[in-house]
Amino acid sequence: MPLSGDLLRLADAVLFPGFTGHAPPDWLRRRLGEGLAGVVLFSRNIADPAQVARLTAALRAENPSVLVGTDEESGEVTRLEVATGSSRPGGYALGVVDDVGLTEDLARHLGGDLAAAGITIDFAPSADVNSNPDNPVIGLRAFGADPVLVSRHTRAFVRGLQSAGVAACAKHFPGHGDTSVDSHHGVPVVAEDGIADALLPFREAIKEGVKAVMTGHLLVPSYDAELPATLSPKVLTGLLREELGFQGMIITDGIEMAAVSGAYGIGGASARAIAAGADAICVGGESADEATAAGIRDAIAAAVTEGLLPEERLADAARRVRELAGWATSSGSPVPENGCIGLTAARRAVRITRRSTAPVLPLTAAAHVVELAPEMNLAIDKGTPWGVGEPLGRLLPGTAVTRLAAGEATGAALERLIAASTGRPLVVVVRDVHRYAWQGEALRHLLSARPDAVVVEMGLPARSDLGAVHIATYGSARVCGQAAAEALTGSL
């Protein structure tokens, strides 16, 4: 049976596809004119803020109420500053500082930048409680491992962002922190004894008036032993709507992720998510073509005709999307510029542990910096700059930098570095060294030859007794590297 035009338009009203390029393609312009709800911008769509402003203006020329979303968490997950690295640290650094006024202020200025670029919903903050230090996908994106701390900073971030007229979106409901599987690749399971702690930041975000919640592709056996949260009426309708009382827009995490699309396909997962209680489908991180967007629309419409998805549920979802679009076009106030707030936060987050009585710091001569670079998860753009070598080189001209990935940190390569660094300070930069055996082995090799070396941990520090001096930045954003360089030279 042919699908009606009205039903197809209703399906489009809950869809947020991605696309390629720095300008909207013809198919996207056409679909926006036909009532497409919104779009998601990824780093491939972003060159600089001025270009993004032109892009979002072109989108609104086709549909003035379009919602434009992106993952701008600050820190490791940045879209606006993907080419330079973020000028703001991520959530964990803010949690270490634990100044809710600073978190709110930073989020307000982030919201000001997003609003100026025409972005109306930010898929942030991560309200996850990172209680599992081996978590492969959350880590530094969370505010911390304490649910009460995460809750107060989640509320502060929501307040700041929404005061600038940008909708906040707490994620990844009902909490991705106490998991050891990346939902890009499989289905993480949330332990029953951790669900109360995981839910607390979402409860608090709802009290704060958060406009949107993003679902996590997580199995929560205490609520539903069979379906991941994104596809579960028990979790989205029973828990989030009825028990927690959330009345805003529920949007899925990337629907093409294997945790949900593996069993049903992208279209089937999308229809089931709307039936379960989601209001909007996010897609396009990996599948950003017209055929994918059309296939999802058709699958949602077909699910109505086949009885899988009640039409009134689809209409209710579209209503919630429209209500958020209306809020976005009428909210927010101008935000004064404060280009220093991110660096201020990064500086305050640095923690230095001195283990040697020798005067290792400050460094006064050009150093040799060895950066051990693990492969990051899909949420973090692989092209985002990070490190300590570049900012340290500005402070100590002549500093040498060597970056090694897994497979490159061989014994022979490390011996060459040890020889090359003779007579100059050695700085070893790691990211989540506790999670990568090769980093740990390389670090031990270097420290056995150079016990006077300084270790800079730009990930989650599981221990601080490595190196003559250990510096923890709690992030790898550009400003975290700058703060580490200042700590090394005594100018922090």
Coordinates of C-alpha atoms in Angstrom, one line a residue:
M1 CA 0.0 0.0 0.0
P2 CA 1.4 3.4 -0.9
L3 CA 2.2 5.6 2.1
S4 CA 0.2 8.8 2.4
G5 CA 1.9 12.2 2.0
D6 CA 0.5 13.3 5.4
L7 CA 1.9 10.2 7.1
L8 CA 5.3 10.7 5.5
R9 CA 5.4 14.3 6.6
L10 CA 4.5 13.2 10.1
A11 CA 7.4 10.8 10.1
D12 CA 9.7 13.5 8.8
A13 CA 8.7 15.7 11.8
V14 CA 10.6 13.4 14.2
L15 CA 13.7 12.8 12.2
F16 CA 17.2 14.5 12.7
P17 CA 19.5 13.2 9.9
G18 CA 23.1 14.0 9.3
F19 CA 24.6 15.0 5.9
T20 CA 27.9 15.6 4.3
G21 CA 29.5 18.9 3.4
H22 CA 29.7 22.4 4.6
A23 CA 26.4 23.4 2.9
P24 CA 23.1 21.6 2.9
P25 CA 22.7 19.3 -0.1
D26 CA 19.7 19.6 -2.4
W27 CA 17.9 16.5 -0.9
L28 CA 18.1 18.0 2.6
R29 CA 16.8 21.4 1.4
R30 CA 13.9 19.7 -0.2
R31 CA 13.1 17.6 2.9
L32 CA 13.3 20.7 5.1
G33 CA 10.8 22.4 2.9
E34 CA 8.5 19.4 3.4
G35 CA 8.7 19.6 7.2
L36 CA 11.8 17.7 8.3
A37 CA 12.2 18.4 12.0
G38 CA 15.9 19.0 12.4
V39 CA 19.4 18.1 11.4
V40 CA 22.5 17.0 13.3
L41 CA 25.9 18.6 12.5
F42 CA 29.0 16.5 12.8
S43 CA 32.6 17.6 12.5
R44 CA 32.5 17.0 8.7
N45 CA 30.0 19.8 8.5
I46 CA 32.1 22.4 10.3
A47 CA 35.0 24.5 9.2
D48 CA 34.7 27.5 11.4
P49 CA 32.0 29.4 13.3
A50 CA 31.3 31.8 10.4
Q51 CA 30.8 28.9 8.0
V52 CA 28.4 27.2 10.5
A53 CA 26.4 30.4 10.8
R54 CA 26.0 30.5 7.0
L55 CA 25.0 26.8 7.0
T56 CA 22.4 27.1 9.7
A57 CA 21.0 30.2 7.9
A58 CA 20.6 28.2 4.8
L59 CA 18.8 25.5 6.7
R60 CA 16.4 28.0 8.2
A61 CA 15.7 29.5 4.8
E62 CA 14.0 26.2 4.0
N63 CA 12.4 25.7 7.4
P64 CA 12.5 28.6 9.9
S65 CA 11.7 26.3 12.8
V66 CA 14.3 23.6 12.1
L67 CA 16.1 22.4 15.1
V68 CA 19.9 22.2 14.6
G69 CA 21.8 19.9 17.0
T70 CA 25.3 18.9 17.6
D71 CA 27.6 17.1 20.1
E72 CA 29.4 20.0 21.7
E73 CA 30.3 18.7 25.1
S74 CA 33.5 20.7 25.4
G75 CA 36.7 18.8 26.1
E76 CA 37.3 15.7 24.1
V77 CA 33.9 15.7 22.3
T78 CA 33.9 19.0 20.4
R79 CA 32.4 19.8 17.0
L80 CA 32.7 23.6 16.8
E81 CA 36.4 23.5 17.7
V82 CA 37.3 20.1 16.1
A83 CA 40.0 21.7 14.0
T84 CA 41.8 23.4 16.9
G85 CA 40.9 21.4 20.0
S86 CA 38.4 22.7 22.5
S87 CA 39.0 26.0 24.3
R88 CA 37.1 24.5 27.3
P89 CA 37.9 21.4 29.3
G90 CA 35.4 18.6 29.5
G91 CA 33.1 17.5 32.3
Y92 CA 35.6 15.5 34.4
A93 CA 37.9 18.5 34.8
L94 CA 34.9 20.6 35.9
G95 CA 34.0 18.0 38.4
V96 CA 37.5 18.0 39.8
V97 CA 37.4 21.8 40.3
D98 CA 33.9 21.3 41.7
D99 CA 32.8 24.9 41.4
V100 CA 29.2 24.9 40.2
G101 CA 29.3 28.6 39.4
L102 CA 32.3 28.0 37.1
T103 CA 30.5 25.1 35.4
E104 CA 27.4 27.2 34.9
D105 CA 29.4 30.1 33.6
L106 CA 31.4 27.9 31.2
A107 CA 28.2 26.4 29.8
R108 CA 26.6 29.8 29.4
H109 CA 29.5 31.0 27.3
L110 CA 29.4 27.7 25.3
G111 CA 25.7 28.3 24.7
G112 CA 26.5 31.8 23.5
D113 CA 28.9 30.4 20.9
L114 CA 26.4 27.8 19.8
A115 CA 23.6 30.3 19.5
A116 CA 25.8 32.7 17.5
A117 CA 26.4 29.8 15.1
G118 CA 22.7 29.0 14.8
I119 CA 22.7 25.8 16.8
T120 CA 19.6 25.4 18.9
I121 CA 20.1 22.0 20.7
D122 CA 23.3 20.8 22.2
F123 CA 23.6 17.0 23.0
A124 CA 25.2 17.8 26.3
P125 CA 25.8 17.4 29.2
S126 CA 26.8 13.8 29.7
A127 CA 24.9 13.1 32.9
D128 CA 26.5 9.7 33.2
V129 CA 28.2 8.6 36.5
N130 CA 31.5 7.2 35.4
S131 CA 31.7 4.7 38.3
N132 CA 33.6 2.2 36.1
P133 CA 37.1 3.5 35.4
D134 CA 37.5 1.0 32.6
N135 CA 34.5 2.5 30.7
P136 CA 35.6 2.7 27.1
V137 CA 33.3 5.5 25.9
I138 CA 32.4 7.9 28.8
G139 CA 35.4 8.5 31.0
L140 CA 36.3 12.1 31.0
R141 CA 33.0 13.1 29.3
A142 CA 31.3 12.6 32.7
F143 CA 31.6 15.1 35.6
G144 CA 32.9 12.3 37.8
A145 CA 32.2 9.0 39.6
D146 CA 30.1 10.4 42.5
P147 CA 26.4 10.7 41.6
V148 CA 25.8 13.7 43.9
L149 CA 28.7 15.6 42.3
V150 CA 27.6 14.7 38.8
S151 CA 24.0 15.8 39.7
R152 CA 25.0 19.3 40.8
H153 CA 27.2 19.9 37.8
T154 CA 24.6 18.5 35.4
R155 CA 22.1 21.0 36.8
A156 CA 24.7 23.8 36.5
F157 CA 25.5 23.0 32.9
V158 CA 21.8 22.8 32.0
R159 CA 21.2 26.2 33.6
G160 CA 24.1 27.8 31.8
L161 CA 23.4 26.4 28.4
Q162 CA 19.7 27.1 28.4
S163 CA 20.1 30.6 29.7
A164 CA 21.7 31.3 26.3
G165 CA 18.7 29.9 24.5
V166 CA 20.3 26.6 23.5
A167 CA 18.4 23.5 24.6
A168 CA 20.4 21.1 26.8
C169 CA 20.1 17.4 26.3
A170 CA 21.1 15.2 29.2
K171 CA 22.6 11.9 28.1
H172 CA 22.9 8.8 27.9
F173 CA 19.7 7.8 29.7
P174 CA 19.4 5.9 32.0
G175 CA 23.2 6.1 32.5
H176 CA 26.2 4.8 30.5
G177 CA 28.8 5.3 33.2
D178 CA 28.8 1.9 35.0
T179 CA 29.4 -0.1 31.8
S180 CA 32.4 -1.7 30.1
V181 CA 31.0 -2.0 26.5
D182 CA 30.9 0.8 23.9
S183 CA 27.4 0.9 22.5
H184 CA 28.7 1.8 19.1
H185 CA 29.7 -1.8 18.9
G186 CA 27.6 -3.8 21.4
V187 CA 24.9 -3.7 24.1
P188 CA 26.2 -2.5 27.5
V189 CA 24.4 -3.8 30.5
V190 CA 23.6 -1.6 33.5
A191 CA 23.9 -3.5 36.8
E192 CA 20.8 -3.5 39.0
D193 CA 22.7 -2.4 42.1
G194 CA 23.9 0.7 40.2
I195 CA 20.7 2.0 38.6
A196 CA 19.7 4.3 41.5
D197 CA 23.0 6.1 41.3
A198 CA 22.9 6.3 37.5
L199 CA 19.4 7.8 37.6
L200 CA 20.1 10.5 40.1
P201 CA 21.7 13.1 37.7
F202 CA 18.7 12.6 35.3
R203 CA 16.3 13.2 38.1
E204 CA 18.1 16.4 39.0
A205 CA 18.3 17.5 35.3
I206 CA 14.5 17.1 35.0
K207 CA 14.0 19.2 38.2
E208 CA 16.3 21.9 36.5
G209 CA 14.0 21.9 33.5
V210 CA 16.3 20.2 30.9
K211 CA 14.6 20.5 27.5
A212 CA 15.7 17.2 26.1
V213 CA 17.0 13.8 27.1
M214 CA 19.0 11.5 24.9
T215 CA 18.6 7.7 25.2
G216 CA 21.4 5.3 25.7
H217 CA 21.5 2.0 23.9
L218 CA 21.8 0.2 27.2
L219 CA 20.2 -2.9 28.6
V220 CA 18.7 -2.3 32.1
P221 CA 17.6 -5.7 33.3
S222 CA 16.0 -4.2 36.5
Y223 CA 13.4 -2.5 34.1
D224 CA 13.6 -4.5 30.9
A225 CA 15.7 -7.7 30.5
E226 CA 15.1 -7.9 26.7
L227 CA 15.1 -4.5 25.0
P228 CA 17.8 -1.8 25.2
A229 CA 16.5 1.5 26.7
T230 CA 16.1 3.2 23.3
L231 CA 13.6 0.5 22.2
S232 CA 12.0 -0.2 25.6
P233 CA 8.5 1.2 26.5
K234 CA 9.3 0.2 30.1
V235 CA 12.3 2.4 30.2
L236 CA 11.3 5.4 28.1
T237 CA 7.6 5.6 28.9
G238 CA 7.4 3.7 32.2
L239 CA 10.6 5.1 33.8
L240 CA 11.4 8.4 32.1
R241 CA 7.9 9.7 31.4
E242 CA 5.8 8.2 34.2
E243 CA 8.2 7.6 37.1
L244 CA 10.6 10.5 36.6
G245 CA 7.9 12.9 35.1
F246 CA 9.9 14.1 32.1
Q247 CA 7.7 16.0 29.7
G248 CA 10.3 17.3 27.2
M249 CA 11.7 15.8 24.0
I250 CA 13.3 12.4 24.1
I251 CA 15.8 11.9 21.3
T252 CA 17.8 8.7 20.5
D253 CA 21.5 8.3 20.4
G254 CA 22.7 7.5 16.9
I255 CA 20.2 5.0 15.7
E256 CA 22.6 3.3 13.4
M257 CA 24.7 2.1 16.3
A258 CA 25.0 -1.7 16.5
A259 CA 23.4 -1.9 19.9
V260 CA 20.0 -1.2 18.4
S261 CA 20.2 -1.4 14.6
G262 CA 21.9 -4.8 14.7
A263 CA 18.7 -6.7 15.4
Y264 CA 16.2 -4.5 13.5
G265 CA 18.0 -2.5 10.9
I266 CA 18.1 1.3 11.0
G267 CA 14.5 1.8 9.9
G268 CA 13.1 -0.9 12.2
A269 CA 15.0 0.4 15.2
S270 CA 13.7 3.9 14.5
A271 CA 10.1 2.9 14.4
R272 CA 10.4 0.8 17.5
A273 CA 12.1 3.7 19.3
I274 CA 9.2 6.0 18.6
A275 CA 6.7 3.3 19.6
A276 CA 8.7 2.9 22.9
G277 CA 8.4 6.6 23.7
A278 CA 11.2 8.5 21.9
D279 CA 10.2 11.7 20.1
A280 CA 13.1 12.1 17.7
I281 CA 15.5 10.0 15.8
C282 CA 19.2 11.0 15.6
V283 CA 21.0 9.4 12.7
G284 CA 23.9 10.3 10.4
G285 CA 27.1 9.8 12.4
E286 CA 28.0 6.9 10.1
S287 CA 25.0 6.9 7.6
A288 CA 24.6 10.4 6.3
D289 CA 23.0 9.8 2.9
E290 CA 19.6 10.6 1.4
A291 CA 18.7 6.9 1.1
T292 CA 19.1 6.4 4.9
A293 CA 17.0 9.4 5.8
A294 CA 14.3 8.4 3.3
G295 CA 14.4 4.8 4.5
I296 CA 13.9 5.8 8.1
R297 CA 11.0 8.1 7.2
D298 CA 9.3 5.3 5.2
A299 CA 9.9 2.7 7.9
I300 CA 8.3 4.9 10.5
A301 CA 5.3 5.6 8.3
A302 CA 5.0 1.9 7.4
A303 CA 5.1 0.9 11.0
V304 CA 1.9 3.0 11.5
T305 CA 0.1 1.3 8.6
E306 CA 1.2 -2.1 9.9
G307 CA 0.0 -1.4 13.5
L308 CA 3.4 -1.5 15.1
L309 CA 3.4 2.2 15.9
P310 CA 0.1 4.0 16.8
E311 CA -0.4 7.1 14.8
E312 CA -1.3 9.1 17.9
R313 CA 2.1 8.2 19.4
L314 CA 3.8 9.5 16.3
A315 CA 1.7 12.7 16.4
D316 CA 2.6 13.2 20.1
A317 CA 6.3 12.8 19.3
A318 CA 6.0 15.4 16.5
R319 CA 4.2 17.7 18.9
R320 CA 7.0 17.6 21.5
V321 CA 9.6 18.3 18.7
R322 CA 7.5 21.4 17.6
E323 CA 7.3 22.6 21.2
L324 CA 11.0 22.5 21.6
A325 CA 11.5 24.3 18.3
G326 CA 9.1 27.0 19.6
W327 CA 11.1 27.4 22.8
A328 CA 14.3 27.6 20.8
T329 CA 13.1 30.5 18.6
S330 CA 12.0 32.6 21.6
S331 CA 14.5 32.0 24.4
G332 CA 17.9 33.1 25.5
S333 CA 19.7 36.3 26.1
P334 CA 23.0 37.7 24.8
V335 CA 26.1 36.3 26.5
P336 CA 29.1 38.6 27.0
E337 CA 32.4 37.2 25.7
N338 CA 34.8 35.6 28.1
G339 CA 37.6 33.9 26.2
C340 CA 39.5 33.1 29.3
I341 CA 37.0 31.0 31.2
G342 CA 38.0 27.7 29.6
L343 CA 41.7 28.2 30.3
T344 CA 40.9 29.3 33.8
A345 CA 38.9 26.1 34.4
A346 CA 41.7 23.9 32.9
R347 CA 44.3 25.5 35.1
R348 CA 42.2 25.0 38.2
A349 CA 41.8 21.3 37.3
V350 CA 45.5 20.5 37.2
R351 CA 46.8 18.3 40.0
I352 CA 50.6 17.9 40.5
T353 CA 52.1 15.1 42.6
R354 CA 55.9 15.4 43.3
R355 CA 57.6 12.1 44.1
S356 CA 61.2 13.3 44.0
T357 CA 63.1 15.6 46.3
A358 CA 65.2 16.7 43.2
P359 CA 64.2 20.0 41.7
V360 CA 62.5 18.5 38.6
L361 CA 60.2 21.4 38.0
P362 CA 60.1 24.0 36.7
L363 CA 61.6 23.0 33.4
T364 CA 64.0 25.7 32.1
A365 CA 65.5 24.0 29.1
A366 CA 64.0 22.6 25.9
A367 CA 62.5 19.2 26.6
H368 CA 61.8 16.0 24.7
V369 CA 58.1 15.2 24.8
V370 CA 56.9 11.6 24.1
E371 CA 53.2 11.4 23.5
L372 CA 51.6 7.9 23.6
A373 CA 48.5 8.1 21.5
P374 CA 45.8 5.4 21.9
E375 CA 42.9 5.0 19.4
M376 CA 39.9 6.8 20.8
N377 CA 36.3 5.8 20.7
L378 CA 34.0 7.0 17.8
A379 CA 32.5 9.9 19.8
I380 CA 35.9 11.6 19.7
D381 CA 37.0 12.9 16.3
K382 CA 40.3 11.4 15.4
G383 CA 41.5 14.7 13.9
T384 CA 41.1 16.8 17.0
P385 CA 44.5 18.1 18.1
W386 CA 45.7 17.2 21.6
G387 CA 49.0 17.0 23.5
V388 CA 51.5 18.9 25.5
G389 CA 54.4 19.1 23.1
E390 CA 53.1 21.9 21.0
P391 CA 52.2 24.4 23.8
L392 CA 55.3 23.5 25.7
G393 CA 57.3 24.3 22.6
R394 CA 55.9 27.8 22.6
L395 CA 57.1 28.2 26.2
L396 CA 60.4 26.4 25.7
P397 CA 61.6 26.8 22.1
G398 CA 63.5 23.9 20.8
T399 CA 61.3 21.3 22.5
A400 CA 61.2 18.0 20.5
V401 CA 58.0 16.0 20.2
T402 CA 57.6 12.4 19.3
R403 CA 54.1 10.7 19.1
L404 CA 53.8 7.0 19.1
A405 CA 50.6 4.9 18.5
A406 CA 50.1 1.3 19.5
G407 CA 52.5 -0.9 17.5
E408 CA 55.0 2.0 17.2
A409 CA 56.2 2.0 20.8
T410 CA 58.6 -0.9 20.3
G411 CA 61.6 -1.5 22.4
A412 CA 63.9 -0.3 19.7
A413 CA 61.9 2.9 19.2
L414 CA 61.9 3.6 22.9
E415 CA 65.6 3.1 23.2
R416 CA 66.2 5.6 20.4
L417 CA 64.0 8.1 22.2
I418 CA 65.9 7.5 25.4
A419 CA 69.2 8.2 23.6
A420 CA 67.8 11.3 21.9
S421 CA 66.6 12.8 25.2
T422 CA 69.9 12.4 27.0
G423 CA 70.9 15.7 28.6
R424 CA 67.4 17.3 28.4
P425 CA 64.2 16.9 30.4
L426 CA 61.9 14.1 29.4
V427 CA 58.1 14.4 29.5
V428 CA 55.9 11.4 28.8
V429 CA 52.3 12.1 27.9
V430 CA 49.7 9.4 28.3
R431 CA 45.9 9.0 27.9
D432 CA 44.1 6.5 30.1
V433 CA 47.3 4.6 30.7
H434 CA 45.5 2.1 33.0
R435 CA 43.3 1.0 30.1
Y436 CA 46.1 0.3 27.5
A437 CA 48.7 -2.4 28.3
W438 CA 51.0 -1.1 25.5
Q439 CA 51.0 2.4 27.1
G440 CA 51.8 1.0 30.5
E441 CA 54.7 -1.1 29.1
A442 CA 56.1 1.8 27.1
L443 CA 55.9 4.1 30.2
R444 CA 57.7 1.5 32.4
H445 CA 60.4 1.2 29.8
L446 CA 61.0 4.9 29.6
L447 CA 60.9 5.4 33.4
S448 CA 63.3 2.6 34.0
A449 CA 65.9 4.5 32.0
R450 CA 64.7 8.0 33.0
P451 CA 63.3 8.0 36.6
D452 CA 63.6 11.8 36.5
A453 CA 60.9 12.0 33.7
V454 CA 57.7 13.9 34.2
V455 CA 54.5 12.0 33.4
V456 CA 51.5 14.0 32.2
E457 CA 48.2 12.0 32.3
M458 CA 45.6 13.6 29.9
G459 CA 43.0 10.9 30.5
L460 CA 41.6 9.5 33.7
P461 CA 44.4 9.1 36.2
A462 CA 44.1 5.7 38.0
R463 CA 47.3 6.4 39.9
S464 CA 49.6 9.4 40.5
D465 CA 52.8 7.6 41.6
L466 CA 54.3 7.5 38.1
G467 CA 57.4 9.6 37.2
A468 CA 59.4 11.9 39.4
V469 CA 56.5 14.3 39.0
H470 CA 53.0 13.3 37.9
I471 CA 50.7 15.9 36.4
A472 CA 47.0 15.1 35.9
T473 CA 45.0 17.4 33.6
Y474 CA 41.7 15.4 33.6
G475 CA 41.3 16.2 29.9
S476 CA 43.1 16.5 26.6
A477 CA 41.4 19.6 25.3
R478 CA 43.7 22.3 23.9
V479 CA 43.4 24.3 27.1
C480 CA 44.4 21.2 29.1
G481 CA 47.6 20.9 27.1
Q482 CA 48.3 24.6 27.7
A483 CA 47.7 24.3 31.4
A484 CA 50.0 21.3 31.6
A485 CA 52.7 23.2 29.7
E486 CA 52.4 26.1 32.2
A487 CA 52.7 23.6 35.1
L488 CA 55.8 22.2 33.6
T489 CA 57.4 25.6 33.3
G490 CA 56.3 26.9 36.6
S491 CA 54.0 29.6 35.1
L492 CA 50.7 28.0 36.2

